[in-house]
CSV table of C-alpha atoms and ligand atoms in Angstrom, one decimal:
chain,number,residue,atom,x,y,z
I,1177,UNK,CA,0.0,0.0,0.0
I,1178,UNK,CA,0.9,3.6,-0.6
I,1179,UNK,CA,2.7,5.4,2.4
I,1180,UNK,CA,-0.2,8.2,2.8
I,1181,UNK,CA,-3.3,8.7,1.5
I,1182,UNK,CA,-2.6,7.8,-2.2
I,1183,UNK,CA,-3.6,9.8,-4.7
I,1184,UNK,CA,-3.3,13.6,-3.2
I,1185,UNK,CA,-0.1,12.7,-1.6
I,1186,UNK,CA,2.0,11.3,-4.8
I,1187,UNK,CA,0.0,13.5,-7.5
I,1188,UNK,CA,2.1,16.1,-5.5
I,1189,UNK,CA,5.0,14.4,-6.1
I,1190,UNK,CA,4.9,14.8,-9.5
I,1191,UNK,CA,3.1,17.9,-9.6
I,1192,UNK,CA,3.2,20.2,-6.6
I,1193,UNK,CA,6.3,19.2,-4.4
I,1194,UNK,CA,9.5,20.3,-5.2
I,1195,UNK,CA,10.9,18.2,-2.5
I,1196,UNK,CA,10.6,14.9,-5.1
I,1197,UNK,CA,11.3,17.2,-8.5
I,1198,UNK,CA,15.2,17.2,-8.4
I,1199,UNK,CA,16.8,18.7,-11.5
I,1200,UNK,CA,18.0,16.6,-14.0
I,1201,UNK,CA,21.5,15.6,-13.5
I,1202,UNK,CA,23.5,13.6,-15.6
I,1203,UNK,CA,22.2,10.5,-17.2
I,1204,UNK,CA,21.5,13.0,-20.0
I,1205,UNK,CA,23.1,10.7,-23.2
I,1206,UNK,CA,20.8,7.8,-21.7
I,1207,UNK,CA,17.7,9.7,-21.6
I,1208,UNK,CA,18.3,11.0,-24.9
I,1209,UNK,CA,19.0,7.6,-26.4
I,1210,UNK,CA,15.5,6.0,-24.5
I,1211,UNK,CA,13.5,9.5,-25.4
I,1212,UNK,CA,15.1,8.5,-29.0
I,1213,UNK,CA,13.3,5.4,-29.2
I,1214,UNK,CA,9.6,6.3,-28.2
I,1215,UNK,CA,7.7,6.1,-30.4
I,1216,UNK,CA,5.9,9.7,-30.0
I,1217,UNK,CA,9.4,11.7,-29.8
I,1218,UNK,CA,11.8,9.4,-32.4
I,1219,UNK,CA,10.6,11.8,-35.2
I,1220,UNK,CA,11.6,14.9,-33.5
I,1221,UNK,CA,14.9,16.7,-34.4
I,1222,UNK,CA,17.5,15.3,-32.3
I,1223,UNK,CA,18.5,19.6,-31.2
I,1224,UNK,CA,14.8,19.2,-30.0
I,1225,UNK,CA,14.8,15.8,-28.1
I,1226,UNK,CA,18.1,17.4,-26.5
I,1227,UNK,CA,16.0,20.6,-25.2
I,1228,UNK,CA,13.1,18.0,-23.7
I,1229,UNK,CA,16.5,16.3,-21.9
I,1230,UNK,CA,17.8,19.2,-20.6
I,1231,UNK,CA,14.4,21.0,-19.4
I,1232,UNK,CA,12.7,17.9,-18.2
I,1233,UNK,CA,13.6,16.9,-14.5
I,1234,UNK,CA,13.6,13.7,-12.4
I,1235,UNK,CA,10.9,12.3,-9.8
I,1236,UNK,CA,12.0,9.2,-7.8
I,1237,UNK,CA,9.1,6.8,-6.3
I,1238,UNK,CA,9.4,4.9,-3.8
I,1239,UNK,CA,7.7,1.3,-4.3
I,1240,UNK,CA,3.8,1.9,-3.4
I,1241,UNK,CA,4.2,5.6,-4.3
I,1242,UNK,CA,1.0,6.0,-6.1
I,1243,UNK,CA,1.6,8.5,-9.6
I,1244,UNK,CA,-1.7,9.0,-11.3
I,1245,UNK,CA,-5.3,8.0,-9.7
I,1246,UNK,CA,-7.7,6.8,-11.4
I,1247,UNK,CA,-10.5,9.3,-12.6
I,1248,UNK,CA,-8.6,12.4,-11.0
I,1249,UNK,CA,-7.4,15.4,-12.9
I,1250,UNK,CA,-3.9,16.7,-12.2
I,1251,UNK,CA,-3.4,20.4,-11.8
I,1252,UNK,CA,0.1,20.1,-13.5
I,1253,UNK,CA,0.1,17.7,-16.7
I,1254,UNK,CA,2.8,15.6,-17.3
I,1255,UNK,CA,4.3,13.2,-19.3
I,1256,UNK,CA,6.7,10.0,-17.8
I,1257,UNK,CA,9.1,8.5,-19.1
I,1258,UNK,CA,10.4,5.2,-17.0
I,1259,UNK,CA,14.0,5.7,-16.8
I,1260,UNK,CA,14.4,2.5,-13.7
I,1261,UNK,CA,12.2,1.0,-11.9
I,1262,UNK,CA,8.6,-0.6,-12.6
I,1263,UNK,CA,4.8,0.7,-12.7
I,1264,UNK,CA,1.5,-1.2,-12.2
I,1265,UNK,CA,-1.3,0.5,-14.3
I,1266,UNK,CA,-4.4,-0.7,-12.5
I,1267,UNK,CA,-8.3,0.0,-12.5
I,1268,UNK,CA,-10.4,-0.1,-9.4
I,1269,UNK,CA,-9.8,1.4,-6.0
I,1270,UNK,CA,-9.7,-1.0,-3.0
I,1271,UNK,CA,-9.4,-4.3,-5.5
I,1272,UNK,CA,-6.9,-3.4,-8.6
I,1273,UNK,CA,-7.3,-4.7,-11.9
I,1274,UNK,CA,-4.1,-5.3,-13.5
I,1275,UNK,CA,-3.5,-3.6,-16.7
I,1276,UNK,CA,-0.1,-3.1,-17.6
I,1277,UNK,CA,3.6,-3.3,-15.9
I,1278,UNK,CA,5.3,-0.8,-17.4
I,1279,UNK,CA,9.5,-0.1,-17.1
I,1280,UNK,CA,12.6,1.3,-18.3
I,1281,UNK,CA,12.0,2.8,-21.8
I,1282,UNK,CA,8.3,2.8,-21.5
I,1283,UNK,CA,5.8,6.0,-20.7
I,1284,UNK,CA,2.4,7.4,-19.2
I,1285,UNK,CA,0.4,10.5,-19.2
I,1286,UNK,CA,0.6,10.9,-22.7
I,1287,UNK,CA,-3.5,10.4,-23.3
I,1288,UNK,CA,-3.4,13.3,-20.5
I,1289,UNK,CA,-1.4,15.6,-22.5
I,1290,UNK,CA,-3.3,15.3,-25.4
I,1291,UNK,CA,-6.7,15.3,-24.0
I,1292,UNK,CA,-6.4,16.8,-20.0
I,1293,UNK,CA,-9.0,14.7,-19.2
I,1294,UNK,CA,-9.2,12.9,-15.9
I,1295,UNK,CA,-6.2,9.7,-15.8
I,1296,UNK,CA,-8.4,6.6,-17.3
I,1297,UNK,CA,-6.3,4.2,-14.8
I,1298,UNK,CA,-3.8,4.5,-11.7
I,1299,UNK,CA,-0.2,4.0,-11.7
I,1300,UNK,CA,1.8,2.6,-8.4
I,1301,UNK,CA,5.5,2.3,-8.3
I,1302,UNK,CA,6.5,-1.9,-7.3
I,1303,UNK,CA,9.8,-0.4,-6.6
I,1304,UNK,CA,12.1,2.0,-6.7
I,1305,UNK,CA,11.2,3.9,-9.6
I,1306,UNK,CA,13.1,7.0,-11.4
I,1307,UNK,CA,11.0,9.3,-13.9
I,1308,UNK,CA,11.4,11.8,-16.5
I,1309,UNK,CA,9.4,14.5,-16.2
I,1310,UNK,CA,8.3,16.6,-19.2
I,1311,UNK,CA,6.1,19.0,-18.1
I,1312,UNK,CA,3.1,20.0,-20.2
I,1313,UNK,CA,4.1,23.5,-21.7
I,1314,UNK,CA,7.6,21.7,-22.9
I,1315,UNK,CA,5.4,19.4,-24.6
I,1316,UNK,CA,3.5,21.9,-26.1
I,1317,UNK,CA,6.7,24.1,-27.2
I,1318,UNK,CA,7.8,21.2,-29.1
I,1319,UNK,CA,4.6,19.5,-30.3
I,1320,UNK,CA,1.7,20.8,-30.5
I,1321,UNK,CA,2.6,23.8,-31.6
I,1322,UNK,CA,4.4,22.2,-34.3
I,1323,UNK,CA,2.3,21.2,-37.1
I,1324,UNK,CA,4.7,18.3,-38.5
I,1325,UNK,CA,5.5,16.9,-35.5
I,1326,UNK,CA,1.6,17.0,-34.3
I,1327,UNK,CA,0.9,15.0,-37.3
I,1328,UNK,CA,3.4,12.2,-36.7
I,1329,UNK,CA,2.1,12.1,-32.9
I,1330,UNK,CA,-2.0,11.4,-34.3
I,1331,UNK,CA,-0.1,9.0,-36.5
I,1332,UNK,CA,1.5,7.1,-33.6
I,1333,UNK,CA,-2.0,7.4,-31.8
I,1334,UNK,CA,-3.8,6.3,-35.1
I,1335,UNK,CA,-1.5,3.3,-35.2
I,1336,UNK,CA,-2.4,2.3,-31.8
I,1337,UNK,CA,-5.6,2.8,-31.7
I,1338,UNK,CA,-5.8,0.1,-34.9
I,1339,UNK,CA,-3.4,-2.8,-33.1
I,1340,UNK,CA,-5.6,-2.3,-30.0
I,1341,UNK,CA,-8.7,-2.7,-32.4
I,1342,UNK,CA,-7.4,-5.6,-34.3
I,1343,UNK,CA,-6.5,-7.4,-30.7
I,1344,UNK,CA,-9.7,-6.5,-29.4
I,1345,UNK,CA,-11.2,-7.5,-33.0
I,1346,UNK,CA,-9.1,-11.1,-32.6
I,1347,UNK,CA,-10.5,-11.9,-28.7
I,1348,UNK,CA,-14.0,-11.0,-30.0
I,1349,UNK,CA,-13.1,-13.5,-32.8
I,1350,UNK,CA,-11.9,-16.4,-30.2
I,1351,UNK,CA,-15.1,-15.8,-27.8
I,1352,UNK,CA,-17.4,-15.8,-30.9
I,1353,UNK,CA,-15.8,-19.6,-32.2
I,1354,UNK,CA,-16.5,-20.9,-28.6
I,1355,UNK,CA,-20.1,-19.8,-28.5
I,1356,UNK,CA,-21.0,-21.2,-31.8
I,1357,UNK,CA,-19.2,-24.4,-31.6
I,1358,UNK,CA,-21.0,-24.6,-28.4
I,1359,UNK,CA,-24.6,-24.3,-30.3
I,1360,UNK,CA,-22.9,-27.4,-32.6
I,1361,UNK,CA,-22.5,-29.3,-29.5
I,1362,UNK,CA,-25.9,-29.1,-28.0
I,1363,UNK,CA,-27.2,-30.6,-31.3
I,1364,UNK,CA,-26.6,-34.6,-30.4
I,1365,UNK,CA,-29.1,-33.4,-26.9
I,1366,UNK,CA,-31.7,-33.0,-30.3
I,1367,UNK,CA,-31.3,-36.9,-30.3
I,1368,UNK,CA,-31.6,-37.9,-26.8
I,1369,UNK,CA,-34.9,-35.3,-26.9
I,1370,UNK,CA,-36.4,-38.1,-29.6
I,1371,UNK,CA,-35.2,-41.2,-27.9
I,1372,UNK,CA,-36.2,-39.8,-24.3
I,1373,UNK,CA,-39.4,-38.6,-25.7
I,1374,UNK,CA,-40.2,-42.1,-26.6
I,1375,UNK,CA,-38.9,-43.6,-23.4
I,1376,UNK,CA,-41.1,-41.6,-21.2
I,1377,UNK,CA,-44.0,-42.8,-23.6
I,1378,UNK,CA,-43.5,-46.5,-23.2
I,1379,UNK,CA,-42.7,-46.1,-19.3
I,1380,UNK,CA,-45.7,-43.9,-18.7
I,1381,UNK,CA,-47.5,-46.6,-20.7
I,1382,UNK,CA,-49.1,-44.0,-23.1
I,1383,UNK,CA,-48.3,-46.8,-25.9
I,1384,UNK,CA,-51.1,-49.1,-25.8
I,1385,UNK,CA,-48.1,-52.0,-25.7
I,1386,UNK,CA,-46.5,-51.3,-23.0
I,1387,UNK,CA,-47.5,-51.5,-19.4
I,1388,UNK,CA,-47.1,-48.4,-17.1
I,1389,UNK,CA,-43.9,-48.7,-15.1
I,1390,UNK,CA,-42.4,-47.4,-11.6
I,1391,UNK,CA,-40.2,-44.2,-11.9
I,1392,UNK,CA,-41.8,-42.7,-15.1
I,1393,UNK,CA,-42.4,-39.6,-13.8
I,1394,UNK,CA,-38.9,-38.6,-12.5
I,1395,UNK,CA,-37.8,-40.0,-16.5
I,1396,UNK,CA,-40.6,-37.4,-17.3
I,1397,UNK,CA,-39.0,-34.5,-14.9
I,1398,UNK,CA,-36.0,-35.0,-16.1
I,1399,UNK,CA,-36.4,-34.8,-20.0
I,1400,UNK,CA,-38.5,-32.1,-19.3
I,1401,UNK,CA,-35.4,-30.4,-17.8
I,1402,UNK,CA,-33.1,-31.3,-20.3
I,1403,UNK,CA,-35.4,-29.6,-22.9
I,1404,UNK,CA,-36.1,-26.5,-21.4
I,1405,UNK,CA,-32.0,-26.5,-20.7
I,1406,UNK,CA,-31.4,-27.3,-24.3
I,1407,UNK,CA,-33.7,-24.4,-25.6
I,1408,UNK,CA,-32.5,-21.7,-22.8
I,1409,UNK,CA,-28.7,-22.5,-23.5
I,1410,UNK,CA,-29.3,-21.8,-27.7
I,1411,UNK,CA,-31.8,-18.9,-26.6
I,1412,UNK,CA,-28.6,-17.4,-24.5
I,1413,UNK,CA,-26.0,-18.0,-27.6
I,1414,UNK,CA,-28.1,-17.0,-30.0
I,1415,UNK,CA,-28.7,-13.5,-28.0
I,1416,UNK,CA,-24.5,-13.8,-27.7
I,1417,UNK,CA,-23.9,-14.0,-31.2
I,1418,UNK,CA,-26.5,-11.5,-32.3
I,1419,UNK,CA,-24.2,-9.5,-30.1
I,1420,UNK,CA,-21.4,-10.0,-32.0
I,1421,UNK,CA,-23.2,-9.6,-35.1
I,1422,UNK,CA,-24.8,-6.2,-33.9
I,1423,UNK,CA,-28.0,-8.2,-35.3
I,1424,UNK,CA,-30.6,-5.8,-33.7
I,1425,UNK,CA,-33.5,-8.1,-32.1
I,1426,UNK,CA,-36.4,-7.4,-30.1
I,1427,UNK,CA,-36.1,-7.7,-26.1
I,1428,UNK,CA,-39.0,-10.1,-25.8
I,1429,UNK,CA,-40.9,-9.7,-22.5
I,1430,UNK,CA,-44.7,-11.1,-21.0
I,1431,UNK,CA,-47.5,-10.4,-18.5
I,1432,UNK,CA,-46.7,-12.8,-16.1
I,1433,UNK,CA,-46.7,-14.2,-12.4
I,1434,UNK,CA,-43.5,-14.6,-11.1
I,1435,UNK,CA,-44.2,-17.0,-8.2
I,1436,UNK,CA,-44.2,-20.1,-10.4
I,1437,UNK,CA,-41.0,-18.8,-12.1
I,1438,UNK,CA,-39.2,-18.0,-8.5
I,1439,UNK,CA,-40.3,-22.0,-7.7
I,1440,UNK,CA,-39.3,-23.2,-11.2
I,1441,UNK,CA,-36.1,-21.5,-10.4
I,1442,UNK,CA,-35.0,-22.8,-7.4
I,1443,UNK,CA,-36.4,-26.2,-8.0
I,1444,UNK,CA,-34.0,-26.4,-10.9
I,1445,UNK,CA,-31.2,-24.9,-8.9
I,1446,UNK,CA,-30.9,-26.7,-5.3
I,1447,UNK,CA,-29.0,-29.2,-7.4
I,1448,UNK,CA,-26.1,-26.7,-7.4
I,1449,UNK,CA,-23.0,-28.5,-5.2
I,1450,UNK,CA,-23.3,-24.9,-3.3
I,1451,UNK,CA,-27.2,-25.3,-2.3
I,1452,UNK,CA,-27.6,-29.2,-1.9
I,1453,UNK,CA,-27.4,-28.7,2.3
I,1454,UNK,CA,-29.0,-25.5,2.1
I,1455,UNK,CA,-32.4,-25.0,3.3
I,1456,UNK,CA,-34.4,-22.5,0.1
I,1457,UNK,CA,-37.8,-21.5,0.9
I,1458,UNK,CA,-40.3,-19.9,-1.4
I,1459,UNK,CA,-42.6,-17.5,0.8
I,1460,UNK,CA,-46.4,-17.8,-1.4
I,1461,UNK,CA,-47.8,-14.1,-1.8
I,1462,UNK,CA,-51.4,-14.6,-3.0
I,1463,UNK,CA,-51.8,-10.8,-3.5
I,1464,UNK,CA,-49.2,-10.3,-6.2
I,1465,UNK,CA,-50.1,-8.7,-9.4
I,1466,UNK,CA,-48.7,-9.9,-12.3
I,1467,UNK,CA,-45.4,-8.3,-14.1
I,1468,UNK,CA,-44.3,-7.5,-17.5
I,1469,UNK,CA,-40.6,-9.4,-17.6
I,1470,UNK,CA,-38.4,-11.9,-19.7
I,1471,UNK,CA,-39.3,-15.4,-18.2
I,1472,UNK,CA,-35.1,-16.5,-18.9
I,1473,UNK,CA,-33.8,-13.2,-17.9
I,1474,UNK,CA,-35.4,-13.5,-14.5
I,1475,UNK,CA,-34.3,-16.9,-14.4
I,1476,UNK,CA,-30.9,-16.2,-14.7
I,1477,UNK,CA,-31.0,-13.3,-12.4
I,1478,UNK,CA,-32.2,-15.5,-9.4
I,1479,UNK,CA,-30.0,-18.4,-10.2
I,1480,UNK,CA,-27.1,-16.0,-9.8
I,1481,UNK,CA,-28.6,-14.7,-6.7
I,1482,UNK,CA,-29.2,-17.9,-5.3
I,1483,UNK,CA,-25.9,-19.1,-5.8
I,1484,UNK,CA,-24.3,-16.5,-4.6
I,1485,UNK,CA,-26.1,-16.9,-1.1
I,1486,UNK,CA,-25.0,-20.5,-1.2
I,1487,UNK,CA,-21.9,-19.8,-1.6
I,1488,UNK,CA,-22.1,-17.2,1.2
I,1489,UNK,CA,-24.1,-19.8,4.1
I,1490,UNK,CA,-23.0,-22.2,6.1
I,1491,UNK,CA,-24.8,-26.2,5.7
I,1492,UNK,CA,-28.4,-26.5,7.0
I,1493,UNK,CA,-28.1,-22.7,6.4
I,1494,UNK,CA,-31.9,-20.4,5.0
I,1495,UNK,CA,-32.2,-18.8,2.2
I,1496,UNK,CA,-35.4,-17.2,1.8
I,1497,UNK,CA,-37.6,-15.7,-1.4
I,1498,UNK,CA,-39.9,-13.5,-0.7
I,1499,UNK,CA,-42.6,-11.5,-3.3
I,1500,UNK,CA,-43.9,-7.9,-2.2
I,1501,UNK,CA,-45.9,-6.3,-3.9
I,1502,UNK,CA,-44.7,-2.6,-4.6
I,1503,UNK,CA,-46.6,0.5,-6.0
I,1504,UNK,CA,-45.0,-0.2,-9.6
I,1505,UNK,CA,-44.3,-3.9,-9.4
I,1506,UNK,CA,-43.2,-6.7,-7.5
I,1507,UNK,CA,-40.5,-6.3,-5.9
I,1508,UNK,CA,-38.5,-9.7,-5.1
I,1509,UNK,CA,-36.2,-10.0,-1.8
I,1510,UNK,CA,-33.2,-13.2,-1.8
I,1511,UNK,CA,-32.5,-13.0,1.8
I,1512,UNK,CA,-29.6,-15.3,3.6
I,1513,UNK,CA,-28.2,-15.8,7.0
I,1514,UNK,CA,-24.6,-16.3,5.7
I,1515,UNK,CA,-21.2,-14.4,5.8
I,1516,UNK,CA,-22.8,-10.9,4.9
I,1517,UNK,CA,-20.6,-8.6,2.6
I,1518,UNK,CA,-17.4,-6.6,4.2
I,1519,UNK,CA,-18.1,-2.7,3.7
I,1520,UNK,CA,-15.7,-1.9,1.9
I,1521,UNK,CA,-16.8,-4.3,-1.1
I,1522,UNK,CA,-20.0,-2.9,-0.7
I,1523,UNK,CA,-19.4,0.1,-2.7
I,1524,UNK,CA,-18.4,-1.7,-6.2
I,1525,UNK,CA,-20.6,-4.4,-6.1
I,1526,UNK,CA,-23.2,-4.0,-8.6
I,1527,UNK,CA,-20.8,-1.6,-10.4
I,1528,UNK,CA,-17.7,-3.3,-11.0
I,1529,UNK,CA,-15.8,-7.0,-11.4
I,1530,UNK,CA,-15.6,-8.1,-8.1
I,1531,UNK,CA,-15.0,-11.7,-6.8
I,1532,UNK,CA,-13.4,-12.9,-4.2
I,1533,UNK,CA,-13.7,-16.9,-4.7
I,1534,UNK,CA,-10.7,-18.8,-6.2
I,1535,UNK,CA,-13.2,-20.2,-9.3
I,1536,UNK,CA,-15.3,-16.7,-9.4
I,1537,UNK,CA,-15.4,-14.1,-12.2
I,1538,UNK,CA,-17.5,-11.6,-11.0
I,1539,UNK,CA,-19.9,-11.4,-13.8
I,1540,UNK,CA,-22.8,-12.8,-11.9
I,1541,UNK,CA,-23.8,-9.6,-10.4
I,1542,UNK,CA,-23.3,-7.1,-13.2
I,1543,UNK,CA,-25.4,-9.3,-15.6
I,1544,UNK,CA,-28.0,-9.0,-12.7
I,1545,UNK,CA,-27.8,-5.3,-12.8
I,1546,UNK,CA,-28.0,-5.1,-16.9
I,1547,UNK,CA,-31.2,-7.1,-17.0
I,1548,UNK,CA,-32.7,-5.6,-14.1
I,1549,UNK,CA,-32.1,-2.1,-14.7
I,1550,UNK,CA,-31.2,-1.6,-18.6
I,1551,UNK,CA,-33.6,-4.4,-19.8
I,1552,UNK,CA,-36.6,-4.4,-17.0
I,1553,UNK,CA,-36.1,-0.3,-16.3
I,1554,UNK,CA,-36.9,-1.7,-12.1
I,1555,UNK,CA,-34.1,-1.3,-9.7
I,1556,UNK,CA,-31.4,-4.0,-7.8
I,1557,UNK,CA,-29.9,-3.8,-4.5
I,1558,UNK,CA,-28.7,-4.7,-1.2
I,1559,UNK,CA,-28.4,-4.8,2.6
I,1560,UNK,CA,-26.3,-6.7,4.3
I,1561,UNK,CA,-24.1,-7.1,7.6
I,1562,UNK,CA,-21.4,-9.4,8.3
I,1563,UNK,CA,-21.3,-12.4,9.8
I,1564,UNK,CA,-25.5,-11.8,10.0
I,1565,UNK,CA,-26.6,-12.4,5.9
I,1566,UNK,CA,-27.4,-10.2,3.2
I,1567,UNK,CA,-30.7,-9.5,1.7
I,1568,UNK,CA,-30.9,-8.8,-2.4
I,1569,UNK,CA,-34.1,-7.0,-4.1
I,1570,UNK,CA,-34.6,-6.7,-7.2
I,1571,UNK,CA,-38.5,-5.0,-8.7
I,1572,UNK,CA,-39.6,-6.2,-11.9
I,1573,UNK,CA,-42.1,-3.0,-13.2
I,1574,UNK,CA,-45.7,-4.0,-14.0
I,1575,UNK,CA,-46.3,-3.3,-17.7
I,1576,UNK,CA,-47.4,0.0,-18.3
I,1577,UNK,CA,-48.2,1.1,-22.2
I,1578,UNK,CA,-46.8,4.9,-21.4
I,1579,UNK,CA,-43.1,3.2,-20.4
I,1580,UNK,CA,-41.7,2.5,-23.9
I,1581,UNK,CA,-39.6,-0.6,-23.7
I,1582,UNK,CA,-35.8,-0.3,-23.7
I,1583,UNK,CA,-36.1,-0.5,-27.2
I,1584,UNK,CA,-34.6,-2.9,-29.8
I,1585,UNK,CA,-31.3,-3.4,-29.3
I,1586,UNK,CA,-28.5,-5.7,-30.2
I,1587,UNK,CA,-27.4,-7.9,-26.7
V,2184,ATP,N1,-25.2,-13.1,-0.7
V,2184,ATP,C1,-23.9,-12.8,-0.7
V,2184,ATP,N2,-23.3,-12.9,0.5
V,2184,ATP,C2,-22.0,-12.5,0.6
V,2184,ATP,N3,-21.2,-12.0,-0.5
V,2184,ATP,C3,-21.8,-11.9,-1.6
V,2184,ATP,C4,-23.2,-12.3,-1.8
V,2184,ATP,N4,-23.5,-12.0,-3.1
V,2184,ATP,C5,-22.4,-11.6,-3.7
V,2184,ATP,N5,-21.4,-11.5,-2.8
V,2184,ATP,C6,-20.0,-11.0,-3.1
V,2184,ATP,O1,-20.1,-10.4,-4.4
V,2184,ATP,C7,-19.1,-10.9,-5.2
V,2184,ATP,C8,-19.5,-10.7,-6.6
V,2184,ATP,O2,-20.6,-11.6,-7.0
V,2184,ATP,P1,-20.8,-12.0,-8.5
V,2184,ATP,O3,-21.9,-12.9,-8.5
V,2184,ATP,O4,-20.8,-10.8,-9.3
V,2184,ATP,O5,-19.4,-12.8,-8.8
V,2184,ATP,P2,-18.9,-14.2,-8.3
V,2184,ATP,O6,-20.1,-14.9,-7.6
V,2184,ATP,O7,-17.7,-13.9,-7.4
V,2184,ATP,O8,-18.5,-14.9,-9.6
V,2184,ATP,P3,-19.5,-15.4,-10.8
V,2184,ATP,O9,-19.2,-14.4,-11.9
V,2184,ATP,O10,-19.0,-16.8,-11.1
V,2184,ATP,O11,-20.9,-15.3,-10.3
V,2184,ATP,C9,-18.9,-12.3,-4.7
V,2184,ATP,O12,-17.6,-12.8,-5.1
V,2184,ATP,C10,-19.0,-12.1,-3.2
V,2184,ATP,O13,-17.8,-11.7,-2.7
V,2185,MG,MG1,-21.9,-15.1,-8.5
C-alpha cells in the first residue's frame, strides 16, 4: 500500500512538491537515447529531443508511491518517461485490476497531455522507480505547436488505436468460435430429446403395448429439464452472437406471475454443489399482481442470486424468497443468513468485477444489474451485515403502455 493517503499525496509528487522534483543531473546521453526510441518523440529533431532532456527533471518513487489516480485530474500535466524502476497501471480502488507493468523505456500520461482529461487508470511504483518528467508547456513548445510533429504524434495514436482494435477484434473473434461451436455441441441433446421422448412414452405406458412402469415420472421431470435446458442455452448463444453480429432483435418480454417462475427457479437450482445442504424456501404471496418481464432473464438473475447466497451460508443454512408487492411492481427480496458482505466491497458491487472466490469471475452480479435495470427499467440492490446475511431486491415493473420498452437493441 501507498505510504499516505494515495492519490493527493503522490500527484504532488509529481506535480506540486518540489521536495521529489530534483533537477535533472546527468544521465543525460541515456535519456536521450531511450527519449530516441519512443515512439511519439523518435521523429523529432535530435537539437529538439536534447531541449526536452535538458528542461525535463527527475521524480524518484518509492515502491507503493501511487503516480496518477484513477478518474482524478492533475493540476500540472505531465508526461513520464520510465527511466528504472517498474509501474502497475491498475483500474479499481480497493481491489486493482491489472492492466499493464510498465519499465525502463516505457511512458504514461501521454492520453493526459493530449486530451487533459481525468487519468483513465492509476499508476503505483513496485519499486524504486526513477522518472522523467516533461512537463506539459515543454510538450506543447515542441509538439503541439508544431504542425509536422503533431501529425506524426495522431499517426502514432492512429496506429495504436488500430493494433488495439485488431486485438480486441481477434478476442472477439476467439469468444465468438466458442459460442458457436457450443450451439454445434448441444445438437446430439436433439437426439436424446427423440429417444427420451419415446422412453417416457413406453414407461408412462401412453403406448397401448407397454405397461405403465415405476419411476416414469422422475424419466418425465427430467427430460422435461433437459429440454427447457437445451432451448434456454441456444436462446442465451443465439442472443451472444446476435451481439457480435450487432444483429438488432427485439427484447422479448410477457404479463406474467413470477411466483411459479421463482419456484421453477429454485427447483431447478438446489441441485447446485453450493445449495444441496441448504435450506431454500419460497414464501407464497397470494396478492401479487402480475409483471411484465423476460421469463429467462429472470431466471438467470435469481440463479445468480441464489448461488451467490449458497456460496455465502453455512450447511443446513436459510435462504429465503420473498414476493412484495410494490406500488409499480413486484419487488423480489433473496435473503440469507450467511457471511454478509465486508463494507468496503459494498461500494463496487453492482458496479464493478468483483469476486473474491478462487473459481469466481464476478460477472454474476453485473449481468444482474443489466437485465434488471437496462432491460426491465426496475431497480437491484442490497443490505447486508457481516457475519449476519445479506438481503438482495430486485422490482420487476408492472407493464405500463406509457413506459416505452428499452427498445430494440443488439445484446
Ligand atoms: N449473498 C452474498 N453474500 C456475501 N457475499 C456476496 C453475496 N452475493 C455476492 N457476494 C459477493 O459479491 C461478489 C461478486 O458476486 P458475483 O456474482 O458478481 O461474482 P462471483 O459470484 O464472485 O462470480 P461469478 O461471476 O461466477 O458469479 C462475490 O464474489 C461475493 O464476494
Ligand atoms: Mg456469482
Amino acid at each position: 500500500m501507498s505510504k499516505k493517503a494515495p492519490s493527493t499525496e503522490n500527484k504532488t509528487s509529481s506535480s506540486g512538491d518540489p521536495s521529489r522534483l530534483a533537477p535533472s543531473k546527468g544521465h543525460n546521453l541515456l535519456k536521450l537515447e531511450l527519449l530516441k526510441r519512443i515512439d511519439l518523440f523518435k521523429f523529432l529533431p535530435e537539437e529538439t529531443q536534447k531541449d526536452l532532456v535538458e528542461k525535463s527533471s527527475e521524480l524518484v518513487l518509492e515502491k507503493d508511491d501511487i503516480l496518477l489516480k484513477e478518474g482524478e485530474q492533475d493540476e500540472e500535466i505531465n508526461f513520464y518517461v520510465i527511466l528504472s524502476g517498474h509501474l502497475l497501471i491498475y483500474k479499481g480502488d480497493t481491489f486493482r485490476k491489472r492492466i499493464a507493468i510498465l519499465g525502463s523505456g516505457e511512458y504514461l500520461g501521454e492520453m493526459t497531455l493530449v486530451d487533459a482529461q481525468a487519468h483513465s487508470a492509476s499508476a503505483v511504483a513496485l519499486d524504486e522507480s526513477i522518472l522523467m518528467v516533461i512537463p506539459q508547456d515543454l510538450f506543447e513548445k515542441h509538439i503541439a505547436s508544431d504542425h509536422g510533429a503533431l501529425l506524426e504524434m495522431v499517426k502514432v495514436f492512429s496506429h495504436r488505436m488500430r493494433s488495439d482494435l485488431d486485438v480486441m477484434a481477434g478476442d472477439m473473434q476467439k469468444v465468438s468460435n466458442f459460442t458457436h461451436d457450443m450451439r454445434n455441441c448441444l445438437v446430439p441433446l436433439g437426439y436424446a430429446d427423440v429417444y427420451l421422448a419415446k422412453a417416457v412414452d413406453i414407461l408412462k405406458g401412453t403406448d397401448p403395448r407397454h405397461k405403465k412402469r415405476e419411476g416414469w415420472d422422475m424419466v418425465e421431470k427430467s427430460f422435461n429439464t433437459m429440454i427447457s435446458v437445451r432451448k434456454n442455452l441456444i436462446t442465451l448463444i443465439d442472443q451472444s452472437l446476435a451481439c457480435v453480429k450487432k444483429t438488432k432483435s427485439e427484447y422479448v418480454k410477457a404479463e406474467a406471475q413470477v411466483l411459479p417462475l421463482i419456484q421453477e427457479t429454485v427447483d431447478e437450482i438446489s441441485c447446485h454443489k453450493v445449495l444441496k445442504k441448504k435450506n431454500l424456501v419460497v414464501q407464497e404471496n397470494a396478492d401479487l399482481k402480475s409483471a411484465h418481464f423476460n421469463f429467462l432473464d429472470i431466471k438467470r438473475v435469481l440463479q445468480n442470486l441464489l448461488i451467490n447466497a449458497g456460496y455465502a451460508t453455512e450447511n443446513d443454512g436459510i435462504i429465503e424468497i420473498t414476493i412484495t408487492e410494490g406500488k409499480c411492481g413486484n419487488q423480489i427480496n433473496v435473503k440469507d443468513n450467511g457471511t454478509g458482505i465486508p463494507l468496503h466491497i459494498q461500494p463496487i458491487l453492482l458496479r464493478e468485477n468483483f469476486t473474491n472466490k478462487p473459481d469466481g469471475n464476478g460477472f454474476g452480479l453485473m449481468s444482474c444489474r443489466e437485465i434488471i435495470e437496462d432491460f426491465h427499467l426496475g431497480k437491484i440492490w442490497f443490505e447486508s451485515e457481516l457475519n449476519c446475511g445479506t438481503t438482495f431486491h430486485f422490482t420487476i415493473p408492472h407493464f405500463d403502455p406509457a413506459v416505452k420498452p428499452p427498445g430494440i437493441k443488439a445484446r
